[in-house]
Tab-separated table of C-alpha atoms and ligand atoms in Angstrom:
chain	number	residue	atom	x	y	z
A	1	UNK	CA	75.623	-4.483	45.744
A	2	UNK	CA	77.745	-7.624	44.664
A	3	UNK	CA	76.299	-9.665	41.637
A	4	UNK	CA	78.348	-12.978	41.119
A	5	UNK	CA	77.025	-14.618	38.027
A	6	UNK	CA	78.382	-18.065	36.182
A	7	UNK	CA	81.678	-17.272	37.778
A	8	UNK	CA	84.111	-20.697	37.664
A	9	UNK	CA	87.823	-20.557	37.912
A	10	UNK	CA	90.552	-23.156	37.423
A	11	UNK	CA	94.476	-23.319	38.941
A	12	UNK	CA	96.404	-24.188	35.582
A	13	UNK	CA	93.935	-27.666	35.073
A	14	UNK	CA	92.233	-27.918	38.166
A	15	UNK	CA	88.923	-26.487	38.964
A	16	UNK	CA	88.368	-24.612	41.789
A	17	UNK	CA	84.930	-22.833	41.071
A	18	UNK	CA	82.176	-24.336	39.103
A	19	UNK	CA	79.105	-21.858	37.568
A	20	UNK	CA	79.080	-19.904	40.587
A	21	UNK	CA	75.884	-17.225	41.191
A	22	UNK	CA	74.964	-15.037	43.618
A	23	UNK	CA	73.585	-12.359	44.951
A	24	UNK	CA	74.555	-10.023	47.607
A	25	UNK	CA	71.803	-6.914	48.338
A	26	UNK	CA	72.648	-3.848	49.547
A	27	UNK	CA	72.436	-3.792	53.560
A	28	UNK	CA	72.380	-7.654	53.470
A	29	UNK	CA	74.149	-10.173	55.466
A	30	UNK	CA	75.292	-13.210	53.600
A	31	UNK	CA	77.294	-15.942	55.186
A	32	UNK	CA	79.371	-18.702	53.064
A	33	UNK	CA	79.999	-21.979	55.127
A	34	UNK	CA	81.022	-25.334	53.675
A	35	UNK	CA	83.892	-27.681	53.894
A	36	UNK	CA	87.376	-27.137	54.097
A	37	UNK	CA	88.718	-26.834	50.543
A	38	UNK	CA	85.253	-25.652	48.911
A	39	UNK	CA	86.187	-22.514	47.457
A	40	UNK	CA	84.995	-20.408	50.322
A	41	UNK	CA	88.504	-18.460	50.584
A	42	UNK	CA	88.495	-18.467	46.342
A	43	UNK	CA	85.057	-16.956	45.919
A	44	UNK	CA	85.250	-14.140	48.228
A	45	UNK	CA	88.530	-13.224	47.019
A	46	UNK	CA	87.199	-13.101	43.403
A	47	UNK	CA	84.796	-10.039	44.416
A	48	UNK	CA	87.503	-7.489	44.856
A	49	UNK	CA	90.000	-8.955	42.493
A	50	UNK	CA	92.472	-10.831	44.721
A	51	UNK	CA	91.882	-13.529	42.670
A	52	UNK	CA	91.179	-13.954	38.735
A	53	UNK	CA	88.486	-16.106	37.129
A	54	UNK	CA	88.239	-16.722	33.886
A	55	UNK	CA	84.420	-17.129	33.085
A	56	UNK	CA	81.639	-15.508	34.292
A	57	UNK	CA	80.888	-12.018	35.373
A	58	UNK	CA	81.321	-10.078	38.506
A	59	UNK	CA	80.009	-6.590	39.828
A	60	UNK	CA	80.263	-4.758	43.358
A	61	UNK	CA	78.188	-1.464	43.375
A	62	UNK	CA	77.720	-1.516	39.527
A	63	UNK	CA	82.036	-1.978	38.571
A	64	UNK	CA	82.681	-4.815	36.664
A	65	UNK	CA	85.580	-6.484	38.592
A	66	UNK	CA	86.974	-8.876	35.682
A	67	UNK	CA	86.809	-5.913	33.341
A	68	UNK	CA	90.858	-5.151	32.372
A	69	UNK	CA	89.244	-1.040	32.048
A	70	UNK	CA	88.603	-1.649	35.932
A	71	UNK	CA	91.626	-0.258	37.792
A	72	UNK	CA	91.694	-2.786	40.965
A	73	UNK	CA	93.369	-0.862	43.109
A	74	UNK	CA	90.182	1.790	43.528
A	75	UNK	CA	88.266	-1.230	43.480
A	76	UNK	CA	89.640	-3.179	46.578
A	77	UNK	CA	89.727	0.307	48.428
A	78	UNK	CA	85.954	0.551	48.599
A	79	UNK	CA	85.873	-2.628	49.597
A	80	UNK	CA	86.844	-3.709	52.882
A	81	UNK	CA	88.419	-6.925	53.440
A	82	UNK	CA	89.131	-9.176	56.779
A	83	UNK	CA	91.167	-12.066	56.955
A	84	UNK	CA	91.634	-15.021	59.481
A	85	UNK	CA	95.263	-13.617	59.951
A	86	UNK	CA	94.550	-10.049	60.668
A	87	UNK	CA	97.315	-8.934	58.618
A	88	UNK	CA	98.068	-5.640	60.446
A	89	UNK	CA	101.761	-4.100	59.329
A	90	UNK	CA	103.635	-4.998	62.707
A	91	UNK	CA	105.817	-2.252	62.233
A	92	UNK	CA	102.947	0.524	62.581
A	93	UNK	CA	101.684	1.693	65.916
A	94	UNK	CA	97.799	1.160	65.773
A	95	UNK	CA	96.891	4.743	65.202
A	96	UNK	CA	99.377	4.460	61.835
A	97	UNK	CA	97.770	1.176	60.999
A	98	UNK	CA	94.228	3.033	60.375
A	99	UNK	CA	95.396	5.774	58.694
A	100	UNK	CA	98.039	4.676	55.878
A	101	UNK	CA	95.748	3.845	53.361
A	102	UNK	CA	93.502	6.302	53.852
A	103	UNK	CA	96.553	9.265	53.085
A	104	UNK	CA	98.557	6.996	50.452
A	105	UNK	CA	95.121	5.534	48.378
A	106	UNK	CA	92.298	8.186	49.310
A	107	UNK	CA	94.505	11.233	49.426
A	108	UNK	CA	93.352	12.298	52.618
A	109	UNK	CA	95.326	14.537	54.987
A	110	UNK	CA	96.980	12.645	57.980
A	111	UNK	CA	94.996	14.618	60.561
A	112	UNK	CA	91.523	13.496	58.314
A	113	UNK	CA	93.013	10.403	58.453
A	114	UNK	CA	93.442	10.024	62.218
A	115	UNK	CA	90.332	11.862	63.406
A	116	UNK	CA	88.335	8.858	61.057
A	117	UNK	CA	90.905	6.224	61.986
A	118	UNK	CA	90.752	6.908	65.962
A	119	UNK	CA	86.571	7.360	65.537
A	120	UNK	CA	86.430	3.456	64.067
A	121	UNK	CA	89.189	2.167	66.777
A	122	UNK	CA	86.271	4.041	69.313
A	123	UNK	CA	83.876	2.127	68.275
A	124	UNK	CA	85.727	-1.227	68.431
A	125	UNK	CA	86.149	-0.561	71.889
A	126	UNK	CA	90.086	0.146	71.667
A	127	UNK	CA	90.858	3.904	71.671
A	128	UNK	CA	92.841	3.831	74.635
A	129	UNK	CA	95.853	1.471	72.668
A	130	UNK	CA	96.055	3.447	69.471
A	131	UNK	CA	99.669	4.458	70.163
A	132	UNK	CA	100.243	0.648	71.238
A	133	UNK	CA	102.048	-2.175	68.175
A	134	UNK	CA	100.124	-5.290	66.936
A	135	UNK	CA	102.219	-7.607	68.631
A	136	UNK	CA	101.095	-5.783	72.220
A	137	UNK	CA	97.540	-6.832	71.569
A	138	UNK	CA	95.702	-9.596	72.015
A	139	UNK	CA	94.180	-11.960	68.704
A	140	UNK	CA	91.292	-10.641	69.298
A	141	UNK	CA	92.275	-7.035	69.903
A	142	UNK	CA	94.360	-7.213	66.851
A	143	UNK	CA	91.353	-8.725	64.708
A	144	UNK	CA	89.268	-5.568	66.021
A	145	UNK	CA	91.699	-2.990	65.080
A	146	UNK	CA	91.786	-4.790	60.959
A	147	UNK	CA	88.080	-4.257	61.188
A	148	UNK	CA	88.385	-0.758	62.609
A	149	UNK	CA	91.431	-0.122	59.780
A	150	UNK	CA	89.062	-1.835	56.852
A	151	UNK	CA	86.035	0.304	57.856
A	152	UNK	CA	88.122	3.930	57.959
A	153	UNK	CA	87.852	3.107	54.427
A	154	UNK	CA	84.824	4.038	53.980
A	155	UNK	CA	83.911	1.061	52.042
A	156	UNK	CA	80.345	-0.037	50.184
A	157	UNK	CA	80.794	-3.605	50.971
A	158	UNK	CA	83.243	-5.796	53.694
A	159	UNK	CA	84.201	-9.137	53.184
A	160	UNK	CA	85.201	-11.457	56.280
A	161	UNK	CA	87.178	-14.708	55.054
A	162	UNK	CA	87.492	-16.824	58.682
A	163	UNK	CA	87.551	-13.735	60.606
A	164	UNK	CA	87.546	-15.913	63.919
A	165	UNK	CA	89.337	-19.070	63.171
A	166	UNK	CA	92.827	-18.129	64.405
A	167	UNK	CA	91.687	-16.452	67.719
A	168	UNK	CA	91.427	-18.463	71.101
A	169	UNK	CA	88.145	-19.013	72.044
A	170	UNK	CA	87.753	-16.881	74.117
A	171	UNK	CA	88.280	-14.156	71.921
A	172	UNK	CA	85.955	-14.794	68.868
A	173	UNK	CA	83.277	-12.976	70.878
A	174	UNK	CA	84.641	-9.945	70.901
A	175	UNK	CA	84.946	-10.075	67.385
A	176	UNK	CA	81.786	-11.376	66.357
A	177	UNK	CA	79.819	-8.872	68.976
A	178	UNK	CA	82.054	-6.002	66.610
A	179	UNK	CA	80.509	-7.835	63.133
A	180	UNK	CA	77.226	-7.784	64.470
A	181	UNK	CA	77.086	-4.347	65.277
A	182	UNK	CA	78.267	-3.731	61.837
A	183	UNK	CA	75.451	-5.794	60.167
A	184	UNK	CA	72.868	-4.106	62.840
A	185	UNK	CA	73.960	-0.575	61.204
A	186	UNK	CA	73.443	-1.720	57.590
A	187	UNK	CA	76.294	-3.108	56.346
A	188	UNK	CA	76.523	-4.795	53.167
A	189	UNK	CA	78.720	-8.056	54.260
A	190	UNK	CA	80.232	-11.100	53.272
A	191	UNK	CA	81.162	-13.623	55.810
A	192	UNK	CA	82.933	-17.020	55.559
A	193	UNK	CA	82.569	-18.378	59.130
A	194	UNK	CA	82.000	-21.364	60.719
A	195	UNK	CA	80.158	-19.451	63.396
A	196	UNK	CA	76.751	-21.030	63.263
A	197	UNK	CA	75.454	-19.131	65.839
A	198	UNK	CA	76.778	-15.879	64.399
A	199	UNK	CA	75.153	-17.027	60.975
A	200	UNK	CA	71.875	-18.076	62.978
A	201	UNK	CA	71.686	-14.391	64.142
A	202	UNK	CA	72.748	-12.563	62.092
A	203	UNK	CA	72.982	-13.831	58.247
A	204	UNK	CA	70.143	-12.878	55.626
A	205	UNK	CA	71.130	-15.722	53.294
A	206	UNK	CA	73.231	-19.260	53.309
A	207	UNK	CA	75.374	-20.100	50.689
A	208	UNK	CA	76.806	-23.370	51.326
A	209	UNK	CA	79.387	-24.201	49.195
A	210	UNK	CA	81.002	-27.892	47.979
A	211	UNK	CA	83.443	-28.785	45.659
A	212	UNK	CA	83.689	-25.252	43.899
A	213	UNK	CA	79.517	-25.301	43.464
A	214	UNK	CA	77.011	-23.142	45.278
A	215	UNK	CA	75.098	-25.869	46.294
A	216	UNK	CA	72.173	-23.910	48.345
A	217	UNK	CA	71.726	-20.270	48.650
A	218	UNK	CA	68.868	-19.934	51.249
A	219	UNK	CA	67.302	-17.413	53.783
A	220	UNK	CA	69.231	-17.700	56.643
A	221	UNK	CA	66.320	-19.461	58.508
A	222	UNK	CA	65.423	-21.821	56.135
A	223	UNK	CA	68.947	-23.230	55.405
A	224	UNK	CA	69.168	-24.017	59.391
A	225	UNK	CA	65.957	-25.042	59.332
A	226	UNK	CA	65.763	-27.202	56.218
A	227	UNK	CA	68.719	-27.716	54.561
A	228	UNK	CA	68.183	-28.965	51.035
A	229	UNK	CA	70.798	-30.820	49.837
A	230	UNK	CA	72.464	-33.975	51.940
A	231	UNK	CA	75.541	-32.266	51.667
A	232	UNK	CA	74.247	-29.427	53.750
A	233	UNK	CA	72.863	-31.301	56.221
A	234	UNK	CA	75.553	-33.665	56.729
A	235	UNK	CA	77.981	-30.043	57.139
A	236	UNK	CA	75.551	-28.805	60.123
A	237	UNK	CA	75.426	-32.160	61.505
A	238	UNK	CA	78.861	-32.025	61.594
A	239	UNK	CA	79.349	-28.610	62.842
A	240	UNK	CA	76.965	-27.974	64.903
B	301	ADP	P1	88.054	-22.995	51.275
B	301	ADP	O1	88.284	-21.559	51.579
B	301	ADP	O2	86.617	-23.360	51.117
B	301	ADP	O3	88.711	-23.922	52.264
B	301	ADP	P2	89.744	-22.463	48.986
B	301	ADP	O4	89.008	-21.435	48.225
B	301	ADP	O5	90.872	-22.011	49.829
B	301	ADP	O6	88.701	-23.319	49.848
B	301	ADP	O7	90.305	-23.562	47.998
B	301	ADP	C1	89.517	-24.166	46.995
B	301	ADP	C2	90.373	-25.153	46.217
B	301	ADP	O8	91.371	-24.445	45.502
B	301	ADP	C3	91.086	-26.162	47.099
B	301	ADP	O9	91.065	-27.404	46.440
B	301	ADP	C4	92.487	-25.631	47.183
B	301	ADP	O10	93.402	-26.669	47.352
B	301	ADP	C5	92.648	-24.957	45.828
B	301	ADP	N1	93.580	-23.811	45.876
B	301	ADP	C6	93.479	-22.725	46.661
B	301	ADP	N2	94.477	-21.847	46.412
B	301	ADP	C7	95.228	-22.411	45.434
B	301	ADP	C8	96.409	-22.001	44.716
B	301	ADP	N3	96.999	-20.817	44.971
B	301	ADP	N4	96.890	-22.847	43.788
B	301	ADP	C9	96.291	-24.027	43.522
B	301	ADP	N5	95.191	-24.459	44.138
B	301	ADP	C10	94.656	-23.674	45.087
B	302	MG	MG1	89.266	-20.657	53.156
């Protein structure tokens, strides 16, 4: 579903990503961990064109992404995105939160809209505060209703860039329990997280990422298990 191959990138002299390659199946789970500063954020954000590169090729579902014939905009609306942030407009009630893009960039009808809109906030487990504004929910509330808004969408692929980092502990379970669902039910995902248990359970590859390089790109298992590089080891170490 996503093919990253030889990708590298630079801001003006510096580079970010270095001869980057992966691979992300159809139905898979992939989670990218590393250090702070890596390219985590950079990579992910290459896939649906938030961010250029300048070598290297990248498809999602067969589009070529750096291609200027690609129009972006249809692009990034079949793929769903998540950020640490959740990045809901705070002037929307929820219900209006999952339903503007689908009306302004799928052209459906507002009651379309809301009928698919109020069926993802369901299964988030937050029907009850669609009329409700961001700023009356909770982090973690607010992180379920981006995920709920991302998936009305319809999309092929999500992408999750520290979905958990700004919530209080107490609320990253809430969030992860929604992700996991999600990859339970087939969907193609992925994750930057520094949820090692969440990548324990649920990711079918590793890529561990340092300075700009995909240093390992493992089964899930086996990178836990066996990490090759020292770098990777001395991350878990860390982390874990
Ligand atoms: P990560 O998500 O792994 O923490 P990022 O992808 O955010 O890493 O950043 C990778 C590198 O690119 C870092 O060295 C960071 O300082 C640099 N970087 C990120 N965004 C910009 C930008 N807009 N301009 C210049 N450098 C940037
Ligand atoms: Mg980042």
């Amino acid at each position: 579903m996503i093919e990253i191959d030889n990708v590298s990138k630079w801001y003006g002299p510096v580079q970010v990503l270095r001869d980057c390659t992966t691979r992300v199946a159809r139905g898979d789970v992939v989670v990218v961990c590393g250090p702070s500063g890596s390219g985590k954020s950079t990579l992910i954000k290459t896939v649906n064109g938030l961010e250029a590169f300048q070598q290297g090729t990248i498809r999602v579902d067969g589009t070529s992404v750096g291609d200027p014939a690609t129009r972006l905009p249809a692009l990034r609306a079949r793929i769903g995105m998540v950020f640490q942030n959740f990045e809901l407009f705070p002037h929307l009630s929820v219900r209006d939160n999952l339903t503007l893009a689908q009306v302004k960039v799928l052209k459906r009808s507002r009651d379309q809209a809301t009928a698919n809109g109020l069926e993802y906030l369901d299964r988030v487990g937050l029907l009850a505060h669609q009329d409700k504004f961001p700023a009356q929910l909770s982090g973690g509330q607010q992180q379920r209703v981006a995920i709920a808004r991302a998936l009305a969408m319809d999309p092929v692929a999500m992408l999750f860039d520290e979905p958990t980092s700004a919530l209080d502990p107490e609320m990253v379970g809430e969030v992860l329990d929604v992700m996991t669902g999600l990859a339970q039910d087939g969907m193609t995902m992925m994750v930057v997280t520094h949820e090692m248990g969440f990548a324990r359970r649920v990711a079918d590859r590793v890529v561990f990422m340092d300075e700009g390089r995909i240093v390992e790109d493992s089964a899930g298992e086996a990178f836990f298990e066996a990490p090759q590089s020292a770098r990777a080891r001395e991350f878990l170490a860390r982390i874990i």
